[in-house]
Structures are given as C-alpha cells and as structure tokens.
CSV table of C-alpha atoms and ligand atoms in Angstrom, one decimal:
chain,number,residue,atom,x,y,z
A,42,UNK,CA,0.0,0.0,0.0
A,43,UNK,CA,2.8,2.3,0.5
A,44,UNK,CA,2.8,3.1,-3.9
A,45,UNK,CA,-0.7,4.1,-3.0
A,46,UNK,CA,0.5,6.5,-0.3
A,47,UNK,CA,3.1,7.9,-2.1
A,48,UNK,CA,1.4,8.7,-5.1
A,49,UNK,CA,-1.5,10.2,-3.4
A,50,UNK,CA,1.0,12.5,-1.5
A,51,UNK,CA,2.8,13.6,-4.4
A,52,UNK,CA,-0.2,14.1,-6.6
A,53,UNK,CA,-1.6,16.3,-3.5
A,54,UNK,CA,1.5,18.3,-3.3
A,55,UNK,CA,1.3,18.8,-7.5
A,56,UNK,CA,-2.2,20.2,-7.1
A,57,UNK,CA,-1.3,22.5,-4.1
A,58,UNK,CA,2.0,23.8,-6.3
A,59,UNK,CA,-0.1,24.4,-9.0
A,60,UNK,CA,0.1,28.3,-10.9
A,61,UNK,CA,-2.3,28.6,-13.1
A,62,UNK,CA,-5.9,26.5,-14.3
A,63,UNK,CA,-3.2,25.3,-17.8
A,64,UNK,CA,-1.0,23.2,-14.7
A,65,UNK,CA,-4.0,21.9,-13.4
A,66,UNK,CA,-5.2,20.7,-16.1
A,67,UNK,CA,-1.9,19.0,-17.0
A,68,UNK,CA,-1.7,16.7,-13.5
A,69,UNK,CA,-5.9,15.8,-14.8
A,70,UNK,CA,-5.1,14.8,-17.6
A,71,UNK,CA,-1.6,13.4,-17.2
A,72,UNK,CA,-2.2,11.1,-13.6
A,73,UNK,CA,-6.2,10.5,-14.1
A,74,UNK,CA,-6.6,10.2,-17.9
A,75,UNK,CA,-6.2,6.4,-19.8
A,76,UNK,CA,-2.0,6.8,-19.8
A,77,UNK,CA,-2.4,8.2,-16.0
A,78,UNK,CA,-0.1,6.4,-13.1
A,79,UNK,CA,-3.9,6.1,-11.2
A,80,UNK,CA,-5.4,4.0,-14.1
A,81,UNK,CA,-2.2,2.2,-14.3
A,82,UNK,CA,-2.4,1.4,-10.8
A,83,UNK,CA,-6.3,0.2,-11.4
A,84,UNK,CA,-5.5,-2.0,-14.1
A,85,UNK,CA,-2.7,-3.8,-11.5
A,86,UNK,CA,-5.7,-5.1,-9.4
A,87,UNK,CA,-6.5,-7.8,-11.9
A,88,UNK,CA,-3.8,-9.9,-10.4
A,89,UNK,CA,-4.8,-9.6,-7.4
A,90,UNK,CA,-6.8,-12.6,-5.3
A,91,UNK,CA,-10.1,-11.3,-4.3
A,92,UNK,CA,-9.7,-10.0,-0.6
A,93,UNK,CA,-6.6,-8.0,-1.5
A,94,UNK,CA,-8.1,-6.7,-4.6
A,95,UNK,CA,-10.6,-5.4,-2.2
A,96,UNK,CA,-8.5,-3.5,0.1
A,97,UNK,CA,-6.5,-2.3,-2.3
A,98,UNK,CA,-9.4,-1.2,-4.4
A,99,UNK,CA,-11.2,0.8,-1.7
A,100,UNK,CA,-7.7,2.6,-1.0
A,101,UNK,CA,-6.8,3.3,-4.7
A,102,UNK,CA,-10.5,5.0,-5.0
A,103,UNK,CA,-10.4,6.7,-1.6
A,104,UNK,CA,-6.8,8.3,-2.8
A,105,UNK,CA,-8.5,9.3,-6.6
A,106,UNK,CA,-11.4,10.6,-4.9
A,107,UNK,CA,-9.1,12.7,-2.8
A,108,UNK,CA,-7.0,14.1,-5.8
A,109,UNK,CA,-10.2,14.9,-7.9
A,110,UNK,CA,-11.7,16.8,-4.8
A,111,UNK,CA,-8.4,18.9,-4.4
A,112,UNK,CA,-8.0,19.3,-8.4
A,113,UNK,CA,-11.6,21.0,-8.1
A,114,UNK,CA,-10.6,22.7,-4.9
A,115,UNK,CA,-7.3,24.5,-6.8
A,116,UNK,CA,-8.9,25.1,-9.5
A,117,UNK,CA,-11.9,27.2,-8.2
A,118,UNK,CA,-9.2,28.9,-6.0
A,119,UNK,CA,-7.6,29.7,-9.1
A,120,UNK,CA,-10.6,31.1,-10.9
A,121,UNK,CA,-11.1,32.9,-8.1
A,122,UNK,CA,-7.4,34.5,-8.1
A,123,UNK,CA,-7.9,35.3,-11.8
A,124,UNK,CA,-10.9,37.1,-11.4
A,125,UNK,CA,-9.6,39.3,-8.7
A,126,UNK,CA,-6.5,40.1,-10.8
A,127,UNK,CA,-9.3,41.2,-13.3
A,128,UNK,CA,-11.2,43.5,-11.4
A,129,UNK,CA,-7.8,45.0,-10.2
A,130,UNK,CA,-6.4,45.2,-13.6
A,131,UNK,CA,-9.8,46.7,-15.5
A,132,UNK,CA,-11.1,49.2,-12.8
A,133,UNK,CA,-12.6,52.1,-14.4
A,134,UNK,CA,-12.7,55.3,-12.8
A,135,UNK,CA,-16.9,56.5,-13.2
A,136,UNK,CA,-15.9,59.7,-11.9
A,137,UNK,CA,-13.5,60.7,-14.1
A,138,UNK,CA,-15.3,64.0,-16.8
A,139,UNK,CA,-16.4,62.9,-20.3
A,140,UNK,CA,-13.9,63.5,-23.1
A,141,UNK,CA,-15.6,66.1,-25.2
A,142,UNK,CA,-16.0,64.7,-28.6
A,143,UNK,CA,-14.8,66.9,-31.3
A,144,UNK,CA,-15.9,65.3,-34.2
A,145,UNK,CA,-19.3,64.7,-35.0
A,146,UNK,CA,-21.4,67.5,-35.7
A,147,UNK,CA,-25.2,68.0,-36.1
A,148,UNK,CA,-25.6,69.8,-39.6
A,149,UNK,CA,-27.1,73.5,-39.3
A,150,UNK,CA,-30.2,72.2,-41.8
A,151,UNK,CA,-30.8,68.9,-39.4
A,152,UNK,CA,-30.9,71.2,-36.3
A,153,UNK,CA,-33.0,73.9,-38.0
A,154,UNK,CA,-35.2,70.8,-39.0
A,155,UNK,CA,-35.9,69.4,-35.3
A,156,UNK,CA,-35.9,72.9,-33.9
A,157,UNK,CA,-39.0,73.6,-36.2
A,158,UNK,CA,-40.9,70.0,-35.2
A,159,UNK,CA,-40.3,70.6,-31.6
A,160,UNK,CA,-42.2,73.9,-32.1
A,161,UNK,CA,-44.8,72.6,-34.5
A,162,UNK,CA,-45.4,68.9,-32.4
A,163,UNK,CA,-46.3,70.9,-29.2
A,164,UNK,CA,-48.9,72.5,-31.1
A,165,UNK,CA,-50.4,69.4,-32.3
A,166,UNK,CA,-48.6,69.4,-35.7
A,167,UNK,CA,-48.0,65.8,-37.2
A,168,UNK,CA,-44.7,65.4,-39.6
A,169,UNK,CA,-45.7,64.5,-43.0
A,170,UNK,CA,-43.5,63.2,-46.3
A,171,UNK,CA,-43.4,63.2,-49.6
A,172,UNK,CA,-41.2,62.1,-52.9
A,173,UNK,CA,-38.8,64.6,-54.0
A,174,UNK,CA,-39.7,64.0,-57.7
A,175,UNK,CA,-43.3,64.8,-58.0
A,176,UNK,CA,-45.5,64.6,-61.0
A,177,UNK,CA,-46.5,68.2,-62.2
A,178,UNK,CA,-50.4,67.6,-60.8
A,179,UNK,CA,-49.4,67.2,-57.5
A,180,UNK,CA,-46.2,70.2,-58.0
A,181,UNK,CA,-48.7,72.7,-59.7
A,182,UNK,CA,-51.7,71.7,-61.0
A,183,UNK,CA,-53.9,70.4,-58.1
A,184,UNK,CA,-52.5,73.2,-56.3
A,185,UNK,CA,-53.9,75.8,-58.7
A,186,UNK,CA,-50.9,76.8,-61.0
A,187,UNK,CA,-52.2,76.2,-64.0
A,188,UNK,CA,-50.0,75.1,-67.0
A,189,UNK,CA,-49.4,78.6,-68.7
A,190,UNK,CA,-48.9,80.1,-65.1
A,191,UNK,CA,-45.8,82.2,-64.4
A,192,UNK,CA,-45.4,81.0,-61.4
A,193,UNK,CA,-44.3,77.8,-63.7
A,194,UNK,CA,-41.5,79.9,-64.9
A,195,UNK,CA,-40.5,81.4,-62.0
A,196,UNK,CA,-39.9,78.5,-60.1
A,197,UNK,CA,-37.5,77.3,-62.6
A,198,UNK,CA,-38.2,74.0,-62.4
A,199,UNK,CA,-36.2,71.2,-63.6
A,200,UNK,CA,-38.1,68.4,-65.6
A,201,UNK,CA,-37.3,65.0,-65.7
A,202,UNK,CA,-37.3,63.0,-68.5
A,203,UNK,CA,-39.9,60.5,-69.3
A,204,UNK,CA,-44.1,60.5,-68.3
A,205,UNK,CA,-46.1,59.6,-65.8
A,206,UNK,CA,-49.8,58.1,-66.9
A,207,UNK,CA,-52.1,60.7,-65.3
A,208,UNK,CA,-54.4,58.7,-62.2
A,209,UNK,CA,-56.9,61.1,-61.9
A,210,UNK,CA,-60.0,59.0,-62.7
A,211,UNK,CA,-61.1,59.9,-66.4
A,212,UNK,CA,-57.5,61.5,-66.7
A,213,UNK,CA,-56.6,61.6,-70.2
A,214,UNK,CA,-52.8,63.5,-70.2
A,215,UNK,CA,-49.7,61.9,-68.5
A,216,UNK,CA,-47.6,63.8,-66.2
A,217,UNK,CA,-44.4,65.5,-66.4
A,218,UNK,CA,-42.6,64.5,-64.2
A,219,UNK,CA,-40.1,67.1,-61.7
A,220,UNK,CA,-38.0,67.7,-58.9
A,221,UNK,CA,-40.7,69.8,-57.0
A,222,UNK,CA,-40.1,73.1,-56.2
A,223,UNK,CA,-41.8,73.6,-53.3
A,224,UNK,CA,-43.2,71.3,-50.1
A,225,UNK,CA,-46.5,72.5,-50.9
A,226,UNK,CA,-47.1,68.8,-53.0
A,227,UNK,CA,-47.2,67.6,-49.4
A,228,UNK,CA,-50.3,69.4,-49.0
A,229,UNK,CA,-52.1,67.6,-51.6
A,230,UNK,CA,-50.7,63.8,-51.0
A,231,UNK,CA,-51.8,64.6,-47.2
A,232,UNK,CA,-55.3,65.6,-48.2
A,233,UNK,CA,-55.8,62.8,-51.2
A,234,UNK,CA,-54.8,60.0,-48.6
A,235,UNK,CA,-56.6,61.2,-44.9
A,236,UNK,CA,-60.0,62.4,-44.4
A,237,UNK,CA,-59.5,66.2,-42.5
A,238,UNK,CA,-59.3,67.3,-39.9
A,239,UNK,CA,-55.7,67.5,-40.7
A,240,UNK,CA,-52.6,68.8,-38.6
A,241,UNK,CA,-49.4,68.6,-40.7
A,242,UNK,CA,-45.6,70.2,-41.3
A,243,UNK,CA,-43.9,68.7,-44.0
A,244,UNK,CA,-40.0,69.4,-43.8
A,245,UNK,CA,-37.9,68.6,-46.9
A,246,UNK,CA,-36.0,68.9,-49.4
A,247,UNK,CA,-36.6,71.2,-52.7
A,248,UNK,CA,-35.5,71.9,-56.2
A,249,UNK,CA,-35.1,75.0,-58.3
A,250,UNK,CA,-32.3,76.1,-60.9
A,251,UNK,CA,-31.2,79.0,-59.2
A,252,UNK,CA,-27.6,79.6,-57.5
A,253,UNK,CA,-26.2,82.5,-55.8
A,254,UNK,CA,-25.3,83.6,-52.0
A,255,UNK,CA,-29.2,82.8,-51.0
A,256,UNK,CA,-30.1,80.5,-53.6
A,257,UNK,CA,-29.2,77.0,-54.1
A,258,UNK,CA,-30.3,74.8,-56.9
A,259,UNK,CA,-31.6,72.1,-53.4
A,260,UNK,CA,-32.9,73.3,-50.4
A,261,UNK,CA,-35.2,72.8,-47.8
A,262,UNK,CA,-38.6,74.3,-47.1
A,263,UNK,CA,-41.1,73.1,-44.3
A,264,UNK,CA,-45.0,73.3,-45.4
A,265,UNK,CA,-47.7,73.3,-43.2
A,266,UNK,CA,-51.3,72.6,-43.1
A,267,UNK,CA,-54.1,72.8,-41.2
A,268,UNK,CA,-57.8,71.9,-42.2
A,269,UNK,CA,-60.9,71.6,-39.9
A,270,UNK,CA,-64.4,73.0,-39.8
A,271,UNK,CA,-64.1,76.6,-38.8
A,272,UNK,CA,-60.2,77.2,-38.7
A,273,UNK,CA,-59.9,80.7,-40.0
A,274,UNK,CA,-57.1,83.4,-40.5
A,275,UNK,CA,-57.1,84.5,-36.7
A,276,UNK,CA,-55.8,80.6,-36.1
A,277,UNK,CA,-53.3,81.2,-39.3
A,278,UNK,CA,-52.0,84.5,-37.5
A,279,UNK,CA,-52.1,83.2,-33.8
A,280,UNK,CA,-50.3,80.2,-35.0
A,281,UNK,CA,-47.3,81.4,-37.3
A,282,UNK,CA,-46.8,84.3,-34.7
A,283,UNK,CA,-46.2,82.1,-32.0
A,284,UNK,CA,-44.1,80.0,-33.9
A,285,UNK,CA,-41.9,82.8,-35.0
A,286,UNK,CA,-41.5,84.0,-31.1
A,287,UNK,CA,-40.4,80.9,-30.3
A,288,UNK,CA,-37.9,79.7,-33.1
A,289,UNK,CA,-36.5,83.0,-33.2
A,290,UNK,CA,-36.6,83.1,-28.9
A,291,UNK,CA,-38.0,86.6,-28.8
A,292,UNK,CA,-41.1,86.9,-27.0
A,293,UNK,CA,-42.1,90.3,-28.2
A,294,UNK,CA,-40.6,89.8,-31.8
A,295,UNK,CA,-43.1,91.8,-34.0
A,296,UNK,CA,-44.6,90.1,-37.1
A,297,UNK,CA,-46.5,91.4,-39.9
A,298,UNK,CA,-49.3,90.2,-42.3
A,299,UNK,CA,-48.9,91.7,-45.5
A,300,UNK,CA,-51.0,90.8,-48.4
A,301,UNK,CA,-49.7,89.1,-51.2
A,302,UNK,CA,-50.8,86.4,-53.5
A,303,UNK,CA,-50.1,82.5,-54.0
A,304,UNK,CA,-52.2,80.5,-56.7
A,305,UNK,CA,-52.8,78.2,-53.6
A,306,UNK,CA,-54.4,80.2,-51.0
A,307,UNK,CA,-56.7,82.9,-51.0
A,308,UNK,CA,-56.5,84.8,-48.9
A,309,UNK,CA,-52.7,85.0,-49.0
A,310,UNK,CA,-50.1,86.7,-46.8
A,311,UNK,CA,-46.0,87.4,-46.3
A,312,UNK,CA,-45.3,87.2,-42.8
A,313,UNK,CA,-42.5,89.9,-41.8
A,314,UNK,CA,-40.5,90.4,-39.0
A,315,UNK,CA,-39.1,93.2,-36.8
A,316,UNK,CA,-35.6,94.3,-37.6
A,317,UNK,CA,-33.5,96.8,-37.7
A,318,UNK,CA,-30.8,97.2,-39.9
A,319,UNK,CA,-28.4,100.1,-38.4
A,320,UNK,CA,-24.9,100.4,-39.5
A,321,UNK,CA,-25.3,97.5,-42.2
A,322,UNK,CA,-25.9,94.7,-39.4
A,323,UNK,CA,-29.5,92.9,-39.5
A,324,UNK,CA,-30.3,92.3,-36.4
A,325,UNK,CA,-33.8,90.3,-35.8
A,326,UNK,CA,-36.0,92.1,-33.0
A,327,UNK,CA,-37.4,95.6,-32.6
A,328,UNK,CA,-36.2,98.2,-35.3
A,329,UNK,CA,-37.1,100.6,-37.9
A,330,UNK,CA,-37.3,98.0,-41.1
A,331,UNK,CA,-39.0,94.9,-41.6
A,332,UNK,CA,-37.5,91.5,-43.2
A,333,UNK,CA,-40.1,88.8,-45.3
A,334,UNK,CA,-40.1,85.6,-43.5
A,335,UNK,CA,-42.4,83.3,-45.2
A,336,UNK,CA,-46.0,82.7,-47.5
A,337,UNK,CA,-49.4,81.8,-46.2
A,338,UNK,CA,-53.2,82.0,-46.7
A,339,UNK,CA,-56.2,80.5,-46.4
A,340,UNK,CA,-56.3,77.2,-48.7
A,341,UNK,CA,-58.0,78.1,-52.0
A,342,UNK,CA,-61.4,76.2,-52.0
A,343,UNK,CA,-59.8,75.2,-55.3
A,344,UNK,CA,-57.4,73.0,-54.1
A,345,UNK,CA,-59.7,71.8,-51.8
A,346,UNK,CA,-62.0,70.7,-54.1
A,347,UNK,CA,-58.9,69.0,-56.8
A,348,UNK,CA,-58.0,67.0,-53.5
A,349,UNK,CA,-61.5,65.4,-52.6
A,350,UNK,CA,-62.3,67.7,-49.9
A,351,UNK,CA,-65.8,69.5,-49.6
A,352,UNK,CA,-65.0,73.3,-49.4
A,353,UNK,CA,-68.6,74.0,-47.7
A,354,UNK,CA,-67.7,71.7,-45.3
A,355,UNK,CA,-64.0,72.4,-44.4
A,356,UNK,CA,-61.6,75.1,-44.6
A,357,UNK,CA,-58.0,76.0,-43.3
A,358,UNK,CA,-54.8,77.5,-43.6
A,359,UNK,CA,-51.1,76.5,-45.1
A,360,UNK,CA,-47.7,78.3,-45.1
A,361,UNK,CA,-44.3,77.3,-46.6
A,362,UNK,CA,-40.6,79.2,-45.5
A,363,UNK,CA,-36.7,78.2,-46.5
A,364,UNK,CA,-35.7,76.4,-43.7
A,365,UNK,CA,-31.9,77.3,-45.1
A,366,UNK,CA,-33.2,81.0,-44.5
A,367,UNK,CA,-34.3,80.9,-41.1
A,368,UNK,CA,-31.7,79.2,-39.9
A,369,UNK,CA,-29.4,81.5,-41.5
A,370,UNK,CA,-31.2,84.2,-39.9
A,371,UNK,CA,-30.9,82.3,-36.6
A,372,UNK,CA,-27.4,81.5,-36.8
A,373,UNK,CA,-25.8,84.6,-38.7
A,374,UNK,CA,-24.8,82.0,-41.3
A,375,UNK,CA,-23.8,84.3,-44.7
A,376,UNK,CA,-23.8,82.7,-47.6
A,377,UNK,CA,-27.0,79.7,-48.5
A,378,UNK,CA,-24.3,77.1,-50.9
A,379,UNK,CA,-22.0,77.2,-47.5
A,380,UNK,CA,-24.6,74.4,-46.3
A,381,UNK,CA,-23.8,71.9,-49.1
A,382,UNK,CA,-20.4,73.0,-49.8
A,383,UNK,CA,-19.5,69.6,-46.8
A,384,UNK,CA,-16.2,72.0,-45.6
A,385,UNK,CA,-15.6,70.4,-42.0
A,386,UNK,CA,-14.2,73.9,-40.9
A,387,UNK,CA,-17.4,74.8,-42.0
A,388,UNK,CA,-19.5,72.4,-40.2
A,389,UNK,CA,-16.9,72.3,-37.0
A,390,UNK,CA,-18.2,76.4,-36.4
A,391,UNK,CA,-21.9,76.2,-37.3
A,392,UNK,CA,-22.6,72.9,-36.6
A,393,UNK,CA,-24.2,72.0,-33.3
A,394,UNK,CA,-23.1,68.6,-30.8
A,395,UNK,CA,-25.4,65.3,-30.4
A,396,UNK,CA,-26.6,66.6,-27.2
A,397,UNK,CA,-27.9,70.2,-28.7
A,398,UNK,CA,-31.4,68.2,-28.9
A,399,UNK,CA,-34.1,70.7,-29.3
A,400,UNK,CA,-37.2,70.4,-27.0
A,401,UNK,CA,-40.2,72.4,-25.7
A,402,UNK,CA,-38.6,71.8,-22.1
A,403,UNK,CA,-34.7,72.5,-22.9
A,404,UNK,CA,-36.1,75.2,-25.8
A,405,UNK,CA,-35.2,75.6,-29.3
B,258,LIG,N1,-44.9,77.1,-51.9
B,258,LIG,C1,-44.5,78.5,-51.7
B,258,LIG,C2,-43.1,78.7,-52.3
B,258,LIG,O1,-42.4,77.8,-52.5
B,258,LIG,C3,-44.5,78.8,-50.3
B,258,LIG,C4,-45.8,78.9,-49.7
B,258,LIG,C5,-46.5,80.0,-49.7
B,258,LIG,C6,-46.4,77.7,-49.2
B,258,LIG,C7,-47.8,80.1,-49.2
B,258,LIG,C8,-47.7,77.8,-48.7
B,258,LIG,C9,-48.4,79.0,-48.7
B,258,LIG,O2,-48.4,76.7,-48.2
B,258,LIG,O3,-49.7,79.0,-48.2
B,258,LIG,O4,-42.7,79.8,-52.6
C-alpha cells in the first residue's frame, strides 16, 4: 500500500504547487486520464486474489477521490485568483469628466429641421412626407398653377425626362414628371390620402435652378397645413406668430401680415418680421425696417375641391418658409451654398453637438 500512499502525496502536493488553471489541467489529464499512473495502478488489481483486490481497491478509490476533490478545490481557488487580478487590472474610474468629442457635428439644416418639429409637435402638428420627384399635378396643378402660369417659370423647375400616366379617374394627359419646387405637394398627398381634420408640417428637401449667395439649386422648405371646420385666419396669425417667437426666442418679436398672393391660397399673406438694420448689421427684434419671413393663406377652396375635400364643409390655412433662411437668420450664417459645400471647418463652427437636442422643455 505504500505506492498508494506515495502517489497520493505527491499528486496532492502537484495540485497545491499548481500556478495557473493550464497546470492543473496537466496533472488531470496526465495522472487520471487512460495513460495516468492512477489508471495504471487500477488495471494492477486484476492480479490480485479477491480480498486483497478489495483493500486495495477501496484505498486506490479513496486516494482518486481525494485528488479529484483537491484538483476541483485549486482550481476554483484559481478562478477565483484570476478574477480578482481582473477587477484590479480593469477598474474604471466612473468619476472621471467625459472627453468632449470633437468630431461629429449635427448639420445646421438637421438642427433647423428638429428645432422647427419641436415647435410645431407641441402644437399638435404631425410630420408628414413626400417624394422629392413629383409629377406636375401634385407640384402645380392640383395646387392651382395652371400650366401657362408664371409662377411655372418662376420657379424654374427642372423636368425629368420621361411620363407619368395621369391617375386622376377619367385622366386623359400623363404627367411630367419634376424635382418639385416647393413642399406645398405635401399638401395635396396629405389631403388625397386622410380624411380632414388634418394637422401637418412637412420638412424637406426642394429643387429649383437657381444659385447665388441665397439660392441653391436644393434646399429645404417646411410646409404646413391645417384643415378643420371653422379654422380661420385668426388661427393662421395666432399660430405662425407664435411659432416665430419661439424659433426665433423673442417673445415680443413683432410680425407682420402683408397681403400678397399665391395661386394656392386665397387669402394670401408674407409674414415679416421686426428688424433693424443700423450700420449695415441685420439684427432680428425691434427696429425701424422689416424682413419677409415666409408665405401663407387660407387654402384656396380650389385646391380643396382638386384633392377630394368639400369646401362647404371644411376650410383651413397652409404656409411654406426656406428652412436654409431661417436658420441662417438664426445662426448669422452668410452665404445659402455654404450648407452643401460639406467643408468640415465649416461644419466644426456652425454645426451643433449630439446633445444640442431641441425640445419644448430644454427650448429651441
Ligand atoms: N410654396 C410657396 C413657395 O415655394 C411657399 C408657400 C406660400 C407655401 C404660401 C404655402 C403657402 O403653403 O400658403 O414659394
């Protein structure tokens, strides 16, 4: 019995010298495994008559079970030891100050763009979409600009090759199609697809072949519309006043209704606002001049009626503004291409960081 002894006592003292769970799993494999000294030592009991096999056997398991519970005793210990050296190794200090991240940067135009939901969705506004290529129904005619209308010209627009067939029912003509030049097609894919009472801005992109310090040949414009039973232009005025006190964050900024006139509405209104521009700088508040800020009217009955909606029974009021312009105004930005010119310097001065997020509570 003394092989027994000795083996056990030198396996025992392997274990407990042990440095790492790779060691340990050496002596497992190397004394218990098929080519270990313990099997070899089992397989000798064959020999044996059957009262010393019996002894013998009990002590050979009674010395395996004892290395198998130490194995799995140094190796949690060794787990164990690992992980600590972990957690002292990886500590991270929570209270250390953010790094400020210098790189990303929300574009002026995506900021101007959230500034003007966050206004717009605490009023009640919904955010609607629309294609940027249009077909010239939904561009001009259903809003009232009839084919030999200036306002076709003046717009500039850029065609597209190729037709689409017309879907008005009894529709003879195909469509143009174009890049629209305006937001206002919004309107009429709102009111074609929901039944009113409708609540909508509709932010987006816009195309017209023009190019100098305040045009671009895209841009953005945000459209809105309201319909309902008895909205009239005292809910136009209220509204687009408010809005402009708050985007612009001056609570007594003055605004102005000026008549003008827009196929699409009738009737139709600039909207001004106070300014004053003394030794050459604009400045946006209380002065001498005024500065024209954006369209709107009360939607032409026509349009109503070209988008399925009965003009005894409903009424309302739109409006449409550069969102490029107002954020210039906003931001003392110069020059409109600047915006799509993608100059990092650029973007590094007038763009704003992730956490800039407009809201109603942290304000616009
Ligand atoms: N669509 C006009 C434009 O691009 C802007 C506009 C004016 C939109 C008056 C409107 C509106 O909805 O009522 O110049």
């Amino acid at each position: 019995m003394d092989d027994v002894e000795s083996t056990r006592s030198e396996l025992l003292s392997q274990v407990a010298a042990a440095a790492d769970l790779d060691a340990l799993e050496r002596i497992r494999v190397g004394e218990l495994g098929k080519k270990g000294r313990i099997t070899a030592l089992m397989k000798g009991l064959a020999g044996l008559d059957a009262d010393a096999r019996r002894a013998r056997g009990q002590a050979l398991n009674a010395m395996k079970e004892e290395v198998v519970v130490a194995l799995e005793a140094r190796k949690a210990a060794l787990a164990d030891a690992a992980l600590d050296a972990r957690l002292a190794s990886e500590t991270i200090d929570v209270t250390l100050p953010s790094r400020p991240e210098r790189r990303g940067r929300i574009h002026p135009i995506s900021q101007t763009i959230d500034e003007v939901v966050a206004i717009f969705g605490e009023m009640g506004f919904a955010v609607a979409e629309g294609p940027d290529i249009e077909d010239d129904w939904n561009n001009f005619g259903a809003l009232n600009i009839p084919p030999e209308h200036p306002a076709r010209q003046e717009m500039d627009t850029f065609y597209l090759p190729g037709y689409l067939p017309g879907e008005r029912a009894g529709e003879q003509e195909v469509r143009r199609m174009v890049l629209r030049t305006h937001t206002s097609p919004v309107q009429v894919r709102t009111m074609v697809s929901q039944p009113p009472p409708i609540r909508i801005i509709a932010p987006g992109r816009t195309y017209r072949c023009d190019y100098d310090a305040t045009h671009s040949p895209m841009f953005h414009q945000v459209e809105g519309l309201v319909i309902d039973r008895d909205v009239h232009m005292g809910h136009l005025k209220g509204c687009l006043t408010e809005f402009l006190r708050a985007y612009f964050r001056i609570d007594d900024l003055p605004v102005r209704f000026r008549p003008s006139y827009f196929p699409f509405t009738e009737p139709s209104a600039e909207v001004d606002i106070g300014c004053s521009r003394e030794g050459g700088t604009l400045r946006i508040g209380h002065g001498a001049d005024w500065l024209e800020i954006l369209g709107c009217g009360m939607v032409n009955p026509l349009v109503l009626q070209n988008c399925g909606i009965d003009p005894e029974q409903w009424q309302g009021f739109a409006f449409g503004m550069g969102l490029e312009r107002i954020g210039m105004l906003k931001y003392g930005i110069p020059d409109l291409r600047t915006f799509f010119e993608s100059d990092l310097r650029w973007l590094r001065h007038y763009g704003f960081t992730a956490l800039d997020v407009p809201s109603p509570v942290t304000g616009v």
